PDB file of C-alpha atoms in Angstrom:
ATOM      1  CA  UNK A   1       0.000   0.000   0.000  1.00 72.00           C
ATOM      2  CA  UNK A   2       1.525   3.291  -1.540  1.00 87.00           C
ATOM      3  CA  UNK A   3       1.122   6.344   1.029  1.00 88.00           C
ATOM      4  CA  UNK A   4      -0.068   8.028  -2.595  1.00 92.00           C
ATOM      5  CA  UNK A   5      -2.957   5.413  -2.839  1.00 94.00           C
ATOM      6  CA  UNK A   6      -6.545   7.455  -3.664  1.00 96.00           C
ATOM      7  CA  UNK A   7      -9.406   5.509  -1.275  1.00 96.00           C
ATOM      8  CA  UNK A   8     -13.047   5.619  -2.548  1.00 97.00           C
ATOM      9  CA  UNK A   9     -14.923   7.131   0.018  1.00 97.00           C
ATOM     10  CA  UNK A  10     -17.843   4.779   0.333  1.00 97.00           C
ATOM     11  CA  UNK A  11     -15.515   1.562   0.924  1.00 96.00           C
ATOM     12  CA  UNK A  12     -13.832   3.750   3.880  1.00 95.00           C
ATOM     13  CA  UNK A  13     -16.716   4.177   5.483  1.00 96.00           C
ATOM     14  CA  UNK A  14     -19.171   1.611   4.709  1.00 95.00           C
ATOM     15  CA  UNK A  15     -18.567  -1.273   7.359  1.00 94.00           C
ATOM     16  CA  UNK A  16     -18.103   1.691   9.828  1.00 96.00           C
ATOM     17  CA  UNK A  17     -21.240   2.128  11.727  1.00 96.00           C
ATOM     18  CA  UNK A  18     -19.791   5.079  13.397  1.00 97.00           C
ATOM     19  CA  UNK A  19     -17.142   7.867  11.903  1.00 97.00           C
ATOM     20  CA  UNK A  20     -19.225  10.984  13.733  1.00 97.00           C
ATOM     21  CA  UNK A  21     -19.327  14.063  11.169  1.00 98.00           C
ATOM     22  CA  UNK A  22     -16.955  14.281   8.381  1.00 98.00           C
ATOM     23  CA  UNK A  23     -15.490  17.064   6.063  1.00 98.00           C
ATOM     24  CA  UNK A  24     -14.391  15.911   2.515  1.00 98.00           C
ATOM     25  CA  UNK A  25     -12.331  19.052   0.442  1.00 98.00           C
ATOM     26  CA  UNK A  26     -10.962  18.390  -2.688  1.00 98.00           C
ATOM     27  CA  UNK A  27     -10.928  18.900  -6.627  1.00 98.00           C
ATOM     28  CA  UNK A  28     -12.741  17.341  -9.413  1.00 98.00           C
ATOM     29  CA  UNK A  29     -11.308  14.822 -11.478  1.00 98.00           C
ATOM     30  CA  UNK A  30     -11.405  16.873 -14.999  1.00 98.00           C
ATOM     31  CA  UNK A  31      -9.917  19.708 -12.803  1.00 98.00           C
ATOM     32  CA  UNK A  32     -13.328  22.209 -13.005  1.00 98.00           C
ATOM     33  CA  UNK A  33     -14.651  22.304  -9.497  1.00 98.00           C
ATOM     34  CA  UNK A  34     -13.756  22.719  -6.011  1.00 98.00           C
ATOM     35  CA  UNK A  35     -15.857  20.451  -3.921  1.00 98.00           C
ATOM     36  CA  UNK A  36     -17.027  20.888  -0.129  1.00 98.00           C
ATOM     37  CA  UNK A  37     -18.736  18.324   1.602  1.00 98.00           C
ATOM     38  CA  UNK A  38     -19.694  17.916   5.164  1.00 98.00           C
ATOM     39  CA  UNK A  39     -22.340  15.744   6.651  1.00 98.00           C
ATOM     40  CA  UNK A  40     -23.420  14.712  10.619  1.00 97.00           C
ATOM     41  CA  UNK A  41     -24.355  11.799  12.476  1.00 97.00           C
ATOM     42  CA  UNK A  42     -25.572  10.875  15.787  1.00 94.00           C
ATOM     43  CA  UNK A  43     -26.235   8.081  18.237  1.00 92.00           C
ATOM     44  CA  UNK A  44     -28.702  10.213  20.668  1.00 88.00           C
ATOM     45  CA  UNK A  45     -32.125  11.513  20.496  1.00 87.00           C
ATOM     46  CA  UNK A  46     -30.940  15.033  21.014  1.00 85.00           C
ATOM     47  CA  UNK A  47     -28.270  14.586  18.314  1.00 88.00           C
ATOM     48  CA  UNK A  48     -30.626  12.898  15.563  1.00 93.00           C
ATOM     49  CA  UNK A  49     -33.044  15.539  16.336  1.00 92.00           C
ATOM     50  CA  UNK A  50     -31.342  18.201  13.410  1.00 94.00           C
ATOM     51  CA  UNK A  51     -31.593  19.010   9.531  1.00 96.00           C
ATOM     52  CA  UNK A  52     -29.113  21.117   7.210  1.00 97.00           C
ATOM     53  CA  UNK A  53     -30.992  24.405   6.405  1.00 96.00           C
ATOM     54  CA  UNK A  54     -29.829  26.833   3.906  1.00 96.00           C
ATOM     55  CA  UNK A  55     -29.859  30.323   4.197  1.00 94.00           C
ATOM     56  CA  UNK A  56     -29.030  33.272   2.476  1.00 93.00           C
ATOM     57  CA  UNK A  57     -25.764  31.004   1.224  1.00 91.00           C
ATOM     58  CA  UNK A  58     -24.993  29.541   5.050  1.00 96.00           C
ATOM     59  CA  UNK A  59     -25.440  26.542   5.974  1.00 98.00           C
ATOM     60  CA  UNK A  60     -26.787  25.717   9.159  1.00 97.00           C
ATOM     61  CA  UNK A  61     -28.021  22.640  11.852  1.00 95.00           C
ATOM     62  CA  UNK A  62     -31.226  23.466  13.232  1.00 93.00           C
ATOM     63  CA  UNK A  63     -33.340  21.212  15.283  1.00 93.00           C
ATOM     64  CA  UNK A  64     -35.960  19.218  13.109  1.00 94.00           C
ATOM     65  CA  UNK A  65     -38.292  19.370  16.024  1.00 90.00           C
ATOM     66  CA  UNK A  66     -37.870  22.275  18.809  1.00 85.00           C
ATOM     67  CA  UNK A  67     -39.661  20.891  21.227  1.00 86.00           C
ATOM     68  CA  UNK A  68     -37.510  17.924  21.765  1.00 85.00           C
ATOM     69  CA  UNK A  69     -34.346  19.956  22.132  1.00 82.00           C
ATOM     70  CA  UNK A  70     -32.322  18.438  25.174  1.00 82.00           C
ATOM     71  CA  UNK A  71     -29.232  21.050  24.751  1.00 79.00           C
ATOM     72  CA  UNK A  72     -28.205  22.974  22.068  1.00 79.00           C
ATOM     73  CA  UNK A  73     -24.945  24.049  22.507  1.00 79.00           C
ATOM     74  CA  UNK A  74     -23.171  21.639  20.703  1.00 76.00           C
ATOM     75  CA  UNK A  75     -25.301  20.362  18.170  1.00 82.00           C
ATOM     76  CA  UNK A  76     -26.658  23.725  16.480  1.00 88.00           C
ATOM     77  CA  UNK A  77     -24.347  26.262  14.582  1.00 95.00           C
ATOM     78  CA  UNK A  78     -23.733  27.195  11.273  1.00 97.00           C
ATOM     79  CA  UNK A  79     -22.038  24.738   9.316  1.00 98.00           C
ATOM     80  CA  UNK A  80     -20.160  26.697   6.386  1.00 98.00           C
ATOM     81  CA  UNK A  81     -20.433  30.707   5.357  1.00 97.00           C
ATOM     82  CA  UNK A  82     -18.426  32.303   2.612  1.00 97.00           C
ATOM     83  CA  UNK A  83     -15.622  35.319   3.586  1.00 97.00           C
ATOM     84  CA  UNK A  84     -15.084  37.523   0.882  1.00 97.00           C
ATOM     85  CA  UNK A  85     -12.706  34.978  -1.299  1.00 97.00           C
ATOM     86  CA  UNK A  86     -12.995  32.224   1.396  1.00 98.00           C
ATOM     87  CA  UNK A  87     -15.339  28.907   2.375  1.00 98.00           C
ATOM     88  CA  UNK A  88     -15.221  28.298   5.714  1.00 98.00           C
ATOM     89  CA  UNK A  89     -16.700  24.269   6.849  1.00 98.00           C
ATOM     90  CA  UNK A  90     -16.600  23.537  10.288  1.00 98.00           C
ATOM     91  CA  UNK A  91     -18.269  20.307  13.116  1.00 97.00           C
ATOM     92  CA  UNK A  92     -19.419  23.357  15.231  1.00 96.00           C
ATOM     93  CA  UNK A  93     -19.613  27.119  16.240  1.00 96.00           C
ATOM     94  CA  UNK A  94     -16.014  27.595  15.128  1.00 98.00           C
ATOM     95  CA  UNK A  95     -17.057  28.340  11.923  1.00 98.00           C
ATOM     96  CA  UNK A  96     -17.283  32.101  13.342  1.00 97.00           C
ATOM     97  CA  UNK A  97     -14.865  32.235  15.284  1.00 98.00           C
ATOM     98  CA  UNK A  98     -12.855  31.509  11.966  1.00 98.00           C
ATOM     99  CA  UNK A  99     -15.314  34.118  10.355  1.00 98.00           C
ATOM    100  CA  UNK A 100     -14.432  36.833  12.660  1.00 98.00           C
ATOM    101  CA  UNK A 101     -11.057  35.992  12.903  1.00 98.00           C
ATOM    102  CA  UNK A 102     -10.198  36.919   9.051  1.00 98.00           C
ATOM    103  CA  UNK A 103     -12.575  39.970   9.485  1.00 98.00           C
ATOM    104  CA  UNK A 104      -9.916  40.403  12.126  1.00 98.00           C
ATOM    105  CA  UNK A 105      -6.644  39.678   9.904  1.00 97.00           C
ATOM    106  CA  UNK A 106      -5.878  36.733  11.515  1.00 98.00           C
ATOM    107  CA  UNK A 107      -5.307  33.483   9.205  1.00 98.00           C
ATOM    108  CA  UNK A 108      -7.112  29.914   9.229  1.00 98.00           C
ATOM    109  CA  UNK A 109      -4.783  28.587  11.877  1.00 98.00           C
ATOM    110  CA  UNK A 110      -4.172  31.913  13.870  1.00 98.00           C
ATOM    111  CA  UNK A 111      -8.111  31.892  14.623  1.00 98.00           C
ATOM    112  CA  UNK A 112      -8.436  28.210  15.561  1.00 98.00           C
ATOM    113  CA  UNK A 113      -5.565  28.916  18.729  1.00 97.00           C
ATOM    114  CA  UNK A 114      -8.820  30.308  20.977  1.00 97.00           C
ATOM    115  CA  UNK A 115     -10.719  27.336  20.427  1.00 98.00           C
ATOM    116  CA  UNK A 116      -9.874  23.749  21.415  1.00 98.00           C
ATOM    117  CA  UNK A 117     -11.992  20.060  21.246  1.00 98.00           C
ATOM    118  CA  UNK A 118     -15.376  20.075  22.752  1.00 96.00           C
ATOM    119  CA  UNK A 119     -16.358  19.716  26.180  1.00 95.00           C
ATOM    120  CA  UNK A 120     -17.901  16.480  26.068  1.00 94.00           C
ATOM    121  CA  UNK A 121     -16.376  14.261  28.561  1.00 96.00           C
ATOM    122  CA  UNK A 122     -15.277  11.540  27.718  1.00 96.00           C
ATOM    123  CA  UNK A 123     -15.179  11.617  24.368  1.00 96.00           C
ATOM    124  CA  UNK A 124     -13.763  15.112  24.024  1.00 97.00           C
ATOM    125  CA  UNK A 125     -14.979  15.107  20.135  1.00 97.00           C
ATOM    126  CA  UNK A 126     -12.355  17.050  18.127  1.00 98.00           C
ATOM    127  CA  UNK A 127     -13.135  20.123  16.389  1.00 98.00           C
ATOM    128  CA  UNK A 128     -12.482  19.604  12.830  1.00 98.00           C
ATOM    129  CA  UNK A 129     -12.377  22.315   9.859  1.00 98.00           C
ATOM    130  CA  UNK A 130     -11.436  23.574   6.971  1.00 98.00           C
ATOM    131  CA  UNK A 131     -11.073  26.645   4.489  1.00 98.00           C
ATOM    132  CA  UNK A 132     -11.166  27.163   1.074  1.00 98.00           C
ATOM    133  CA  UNK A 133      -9.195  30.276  -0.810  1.00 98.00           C
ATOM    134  CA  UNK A 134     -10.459  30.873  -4.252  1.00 98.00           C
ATOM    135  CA  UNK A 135      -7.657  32.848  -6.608  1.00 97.00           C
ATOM    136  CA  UNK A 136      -7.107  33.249 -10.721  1.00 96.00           C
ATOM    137  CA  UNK A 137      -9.679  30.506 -11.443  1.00 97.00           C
ATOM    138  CA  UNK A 138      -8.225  27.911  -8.778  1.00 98.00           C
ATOM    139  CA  UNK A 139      -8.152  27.724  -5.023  1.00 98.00           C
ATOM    140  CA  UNK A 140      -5.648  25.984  -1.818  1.00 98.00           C
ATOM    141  CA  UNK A 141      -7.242  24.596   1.171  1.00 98.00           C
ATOM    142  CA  UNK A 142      -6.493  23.719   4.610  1.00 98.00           C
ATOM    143  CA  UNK A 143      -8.021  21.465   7.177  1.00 98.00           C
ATOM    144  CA  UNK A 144      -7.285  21.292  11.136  1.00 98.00           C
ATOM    145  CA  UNK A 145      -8.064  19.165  13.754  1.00 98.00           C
ATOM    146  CA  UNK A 146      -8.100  20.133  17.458  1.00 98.00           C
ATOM    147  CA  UNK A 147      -8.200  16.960  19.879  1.00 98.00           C
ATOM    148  CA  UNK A 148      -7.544  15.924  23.275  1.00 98.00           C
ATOM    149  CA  UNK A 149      -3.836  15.566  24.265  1.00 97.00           C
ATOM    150  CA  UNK A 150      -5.312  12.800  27.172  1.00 97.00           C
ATOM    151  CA  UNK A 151      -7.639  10.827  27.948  1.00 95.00           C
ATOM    152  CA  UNK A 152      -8.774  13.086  30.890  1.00 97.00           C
ATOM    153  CA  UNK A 153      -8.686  16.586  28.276  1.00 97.00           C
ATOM    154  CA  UNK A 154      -5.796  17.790  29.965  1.00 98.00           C
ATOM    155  CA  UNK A 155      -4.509  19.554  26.805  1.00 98.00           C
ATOM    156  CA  UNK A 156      -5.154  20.625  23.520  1.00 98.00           C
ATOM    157  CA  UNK A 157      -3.178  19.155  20.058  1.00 98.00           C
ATOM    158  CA  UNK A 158      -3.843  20.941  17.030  1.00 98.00           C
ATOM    159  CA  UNK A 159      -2.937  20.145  13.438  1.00 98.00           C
ATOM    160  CA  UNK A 160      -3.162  21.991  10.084  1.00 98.00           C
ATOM    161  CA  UNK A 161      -3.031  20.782   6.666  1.00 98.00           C
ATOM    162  CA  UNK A 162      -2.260  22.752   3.629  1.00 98.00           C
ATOM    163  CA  UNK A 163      -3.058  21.667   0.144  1.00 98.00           C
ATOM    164  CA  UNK A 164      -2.470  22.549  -3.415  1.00 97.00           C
ATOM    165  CA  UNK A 165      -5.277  20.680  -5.170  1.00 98.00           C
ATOM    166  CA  UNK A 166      -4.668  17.621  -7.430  1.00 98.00           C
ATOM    167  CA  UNK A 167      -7.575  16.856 -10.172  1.00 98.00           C
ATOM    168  CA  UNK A 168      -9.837  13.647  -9.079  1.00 98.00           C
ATOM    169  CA  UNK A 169      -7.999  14.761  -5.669  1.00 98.00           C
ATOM    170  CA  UNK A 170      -9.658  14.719  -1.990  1.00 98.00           C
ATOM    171  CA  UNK A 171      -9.000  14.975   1.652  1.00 98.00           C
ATOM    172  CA  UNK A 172     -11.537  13.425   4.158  1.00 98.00           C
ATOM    173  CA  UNK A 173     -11.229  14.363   7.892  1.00 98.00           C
ATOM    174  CA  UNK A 174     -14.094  12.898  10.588  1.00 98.00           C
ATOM    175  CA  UNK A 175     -14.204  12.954  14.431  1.00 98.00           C
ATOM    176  CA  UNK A 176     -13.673   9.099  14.959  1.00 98.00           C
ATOM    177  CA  UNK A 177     -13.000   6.512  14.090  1.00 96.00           C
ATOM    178  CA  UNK A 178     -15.793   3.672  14.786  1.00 96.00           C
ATOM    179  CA  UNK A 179     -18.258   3.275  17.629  1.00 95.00           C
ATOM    180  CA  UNK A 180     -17.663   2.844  21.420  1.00 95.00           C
ATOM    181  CA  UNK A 181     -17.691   4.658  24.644  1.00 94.00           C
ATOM    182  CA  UNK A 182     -16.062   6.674  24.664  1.00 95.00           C
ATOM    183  CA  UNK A 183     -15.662   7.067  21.268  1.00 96.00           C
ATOM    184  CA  UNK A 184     -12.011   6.626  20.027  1.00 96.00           C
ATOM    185  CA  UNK A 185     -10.863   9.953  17.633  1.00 97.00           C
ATOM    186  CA  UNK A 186      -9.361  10.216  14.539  1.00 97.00           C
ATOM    187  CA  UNK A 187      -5.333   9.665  13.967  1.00 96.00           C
ATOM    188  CA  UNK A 188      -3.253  10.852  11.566  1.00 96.00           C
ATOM    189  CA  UNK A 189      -3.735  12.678   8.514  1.00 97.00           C
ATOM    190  CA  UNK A 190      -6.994  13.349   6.549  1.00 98.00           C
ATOM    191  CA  UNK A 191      -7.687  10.716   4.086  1.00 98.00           C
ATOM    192  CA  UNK A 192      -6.773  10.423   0.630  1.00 98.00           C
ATOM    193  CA  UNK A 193     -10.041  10.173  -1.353  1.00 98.00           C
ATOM    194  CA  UNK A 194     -11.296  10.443  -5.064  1.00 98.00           C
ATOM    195  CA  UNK A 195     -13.257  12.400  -6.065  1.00 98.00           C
ATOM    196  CA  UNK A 196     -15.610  12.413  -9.355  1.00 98.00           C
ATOM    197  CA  UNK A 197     -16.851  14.688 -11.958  1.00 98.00           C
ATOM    198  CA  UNK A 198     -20.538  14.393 -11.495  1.00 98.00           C
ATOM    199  CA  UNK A 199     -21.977  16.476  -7.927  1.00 98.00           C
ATOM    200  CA  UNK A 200     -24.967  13.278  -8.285  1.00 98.00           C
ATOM    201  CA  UNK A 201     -22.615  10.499  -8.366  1.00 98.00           C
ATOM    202  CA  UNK A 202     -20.872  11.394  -5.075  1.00 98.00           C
ATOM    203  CA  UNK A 203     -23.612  12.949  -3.146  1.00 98.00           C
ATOM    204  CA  UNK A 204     -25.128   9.290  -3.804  1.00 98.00           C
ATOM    205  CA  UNK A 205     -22.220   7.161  -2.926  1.00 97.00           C
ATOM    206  CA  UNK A 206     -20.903   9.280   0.340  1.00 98.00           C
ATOM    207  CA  UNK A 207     -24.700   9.253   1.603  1.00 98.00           C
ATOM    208  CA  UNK A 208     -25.318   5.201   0.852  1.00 98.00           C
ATOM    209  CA  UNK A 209     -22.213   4.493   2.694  1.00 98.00           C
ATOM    210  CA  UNK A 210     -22.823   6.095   5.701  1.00 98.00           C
ATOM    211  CA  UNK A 211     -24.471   3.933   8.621  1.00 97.00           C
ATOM    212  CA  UNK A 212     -28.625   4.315   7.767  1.00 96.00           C
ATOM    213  CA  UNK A 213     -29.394   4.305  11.784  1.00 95.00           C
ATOM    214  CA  UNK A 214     -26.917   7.008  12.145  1.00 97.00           C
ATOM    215  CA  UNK A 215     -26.838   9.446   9.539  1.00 97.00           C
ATOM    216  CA  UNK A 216     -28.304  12.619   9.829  1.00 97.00           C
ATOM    217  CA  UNK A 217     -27.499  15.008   6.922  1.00 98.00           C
ATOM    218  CA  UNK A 218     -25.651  15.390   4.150  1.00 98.00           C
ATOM    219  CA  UNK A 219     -24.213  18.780   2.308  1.00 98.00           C
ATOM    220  CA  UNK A 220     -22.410  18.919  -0.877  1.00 98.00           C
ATOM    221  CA  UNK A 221     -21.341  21.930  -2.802  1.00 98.00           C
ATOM    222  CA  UNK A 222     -19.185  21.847  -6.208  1.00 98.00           C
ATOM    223  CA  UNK A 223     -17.727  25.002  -7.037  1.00 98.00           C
ATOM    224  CA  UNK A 224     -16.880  26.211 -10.749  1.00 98.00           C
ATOM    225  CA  UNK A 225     -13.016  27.689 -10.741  1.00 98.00           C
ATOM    226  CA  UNK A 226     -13.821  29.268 -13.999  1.00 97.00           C
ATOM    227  CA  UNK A 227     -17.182  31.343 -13.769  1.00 97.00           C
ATOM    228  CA  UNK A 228     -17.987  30.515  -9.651  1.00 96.00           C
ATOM    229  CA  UNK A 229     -21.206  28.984 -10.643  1.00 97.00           C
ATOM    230  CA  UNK A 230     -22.069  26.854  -7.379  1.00 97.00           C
ATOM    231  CA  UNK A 231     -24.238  23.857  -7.532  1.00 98.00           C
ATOM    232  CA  UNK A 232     -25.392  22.133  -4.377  1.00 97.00           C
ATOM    233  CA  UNK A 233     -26.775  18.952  -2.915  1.00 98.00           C
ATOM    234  CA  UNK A 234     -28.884  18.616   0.053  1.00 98.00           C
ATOM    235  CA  UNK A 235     -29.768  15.762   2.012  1.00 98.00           C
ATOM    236  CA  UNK A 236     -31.814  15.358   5.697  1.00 98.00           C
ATOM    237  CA  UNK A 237     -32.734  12.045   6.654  1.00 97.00           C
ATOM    238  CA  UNK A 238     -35.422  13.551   8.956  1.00 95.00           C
ATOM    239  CA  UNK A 239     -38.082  14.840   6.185  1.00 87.00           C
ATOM    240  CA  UNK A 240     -41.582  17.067   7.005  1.00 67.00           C
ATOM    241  CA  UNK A 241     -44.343  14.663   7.162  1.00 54.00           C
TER     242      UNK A 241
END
């Protein structure tokens, strides 16, 4: 096994009943599109209880039915929100603290140093993100993880990525992974994945793969490097009526 080997996404993730919420960044295979994707999952009421909503272009988790809201303070936030050149995808509310941070002047990494994993003994879920920079018709990314130095959450680690895209080229970064208590976080680096031509054909696969009792939702944006034109795919397993 080559450390330059290109995983499909749905045979990573398909025996895993568990991998938490993901972010997949990366480039079309015919070199025409940035792609974003970012979906949730959950193993409690309080955590299944959510839908994607879009508006005014930023995404959000909202609960699918107020009333049964348990707490809030983890689960709803906005999700991804454009800055000026700039597409922010985060697991939680640190999608503004990167948001303010650039209004700010700081950079991807420099905003991420107030924030650390989440409070959510034992697991201690990382905080995963990432950031696309759009420039002459092409774009770099980074991703970052912030996890638990201990078992106990004595300290915070924190990694960034940097990329310069590849066609039929992604990265794929989730919270853990597999299922158990507490639940064991990701290692190393984000996965190498590929990624197609057709917004349809991997919307599909990513959201058959993932476990059907634990999925939740499902976004998927390709981006056109030439003209901008954005095209997205939205996908809530809880549905009105």
């Amino acid at each position: 096994m080559s450390i330059y080997d290109i995983n499909n996404i749905a045979e990573l993730i398909r025996d895993n009943s568990y991998v938490g919420r993901g972010i997949v960044i990366g480039k079309s295979a015919d070199g025409k599109n940035a792609v974003s994707a970012y979906f949730i999952m959950g193993r409690s009421a309080n955590s299944r209880n959510r839908v994607f909503v879009e508006r005014d272009g930023v995404l959000y988790t909202e609960p699918f039915d107020a009333s049964k809201v348990e707490d809030p303070s983890l689960i709803i936030y906005a999700a991804q929100r454009r800055f000026e050149n700039k597409l922010i995808v985060t697991n939680g509310d640190q999608t503004d603290t990167i948001y303010d941070g650039l209004i700010n002047g700081k950079c991807f990494k420099g905003a991420l140093k107030s924030r650390a994993f989440e409070p959510d003994a034992p697991n201690f879920t990382p905080r995963i993100s990432g950031i696309l920079e759009f420039e002459n018709n092409d774009f770099t990314y980074e991703m970052s993880i912030l996890k638990s130095a201990d078992e106990k959450g004595t300290a915070c680690n924190r990694y960034t990525f940097s990329y310069e895209p590849l066609n039929g080229l992604g990265h794929f970064i989730h919270t853990y992974i597999g299922d158990g208590n507490p639940l064991p976080t990701f290692l190393g680096e984000p996965e190498r994945i590929a990624i197609p031509n057709d917004i349809d054909e991997f919307t599909d696969s990513l959201w058959d793969a993932l476990n059907h009792d634990n999925r939740i939702s499902l976004y998927v944006r390709y981006t056109n490097l030439e003209n901008g034109q954005e095209v997205n795919r939205l996908i809530n397993q809880n549905k009105a009526g």
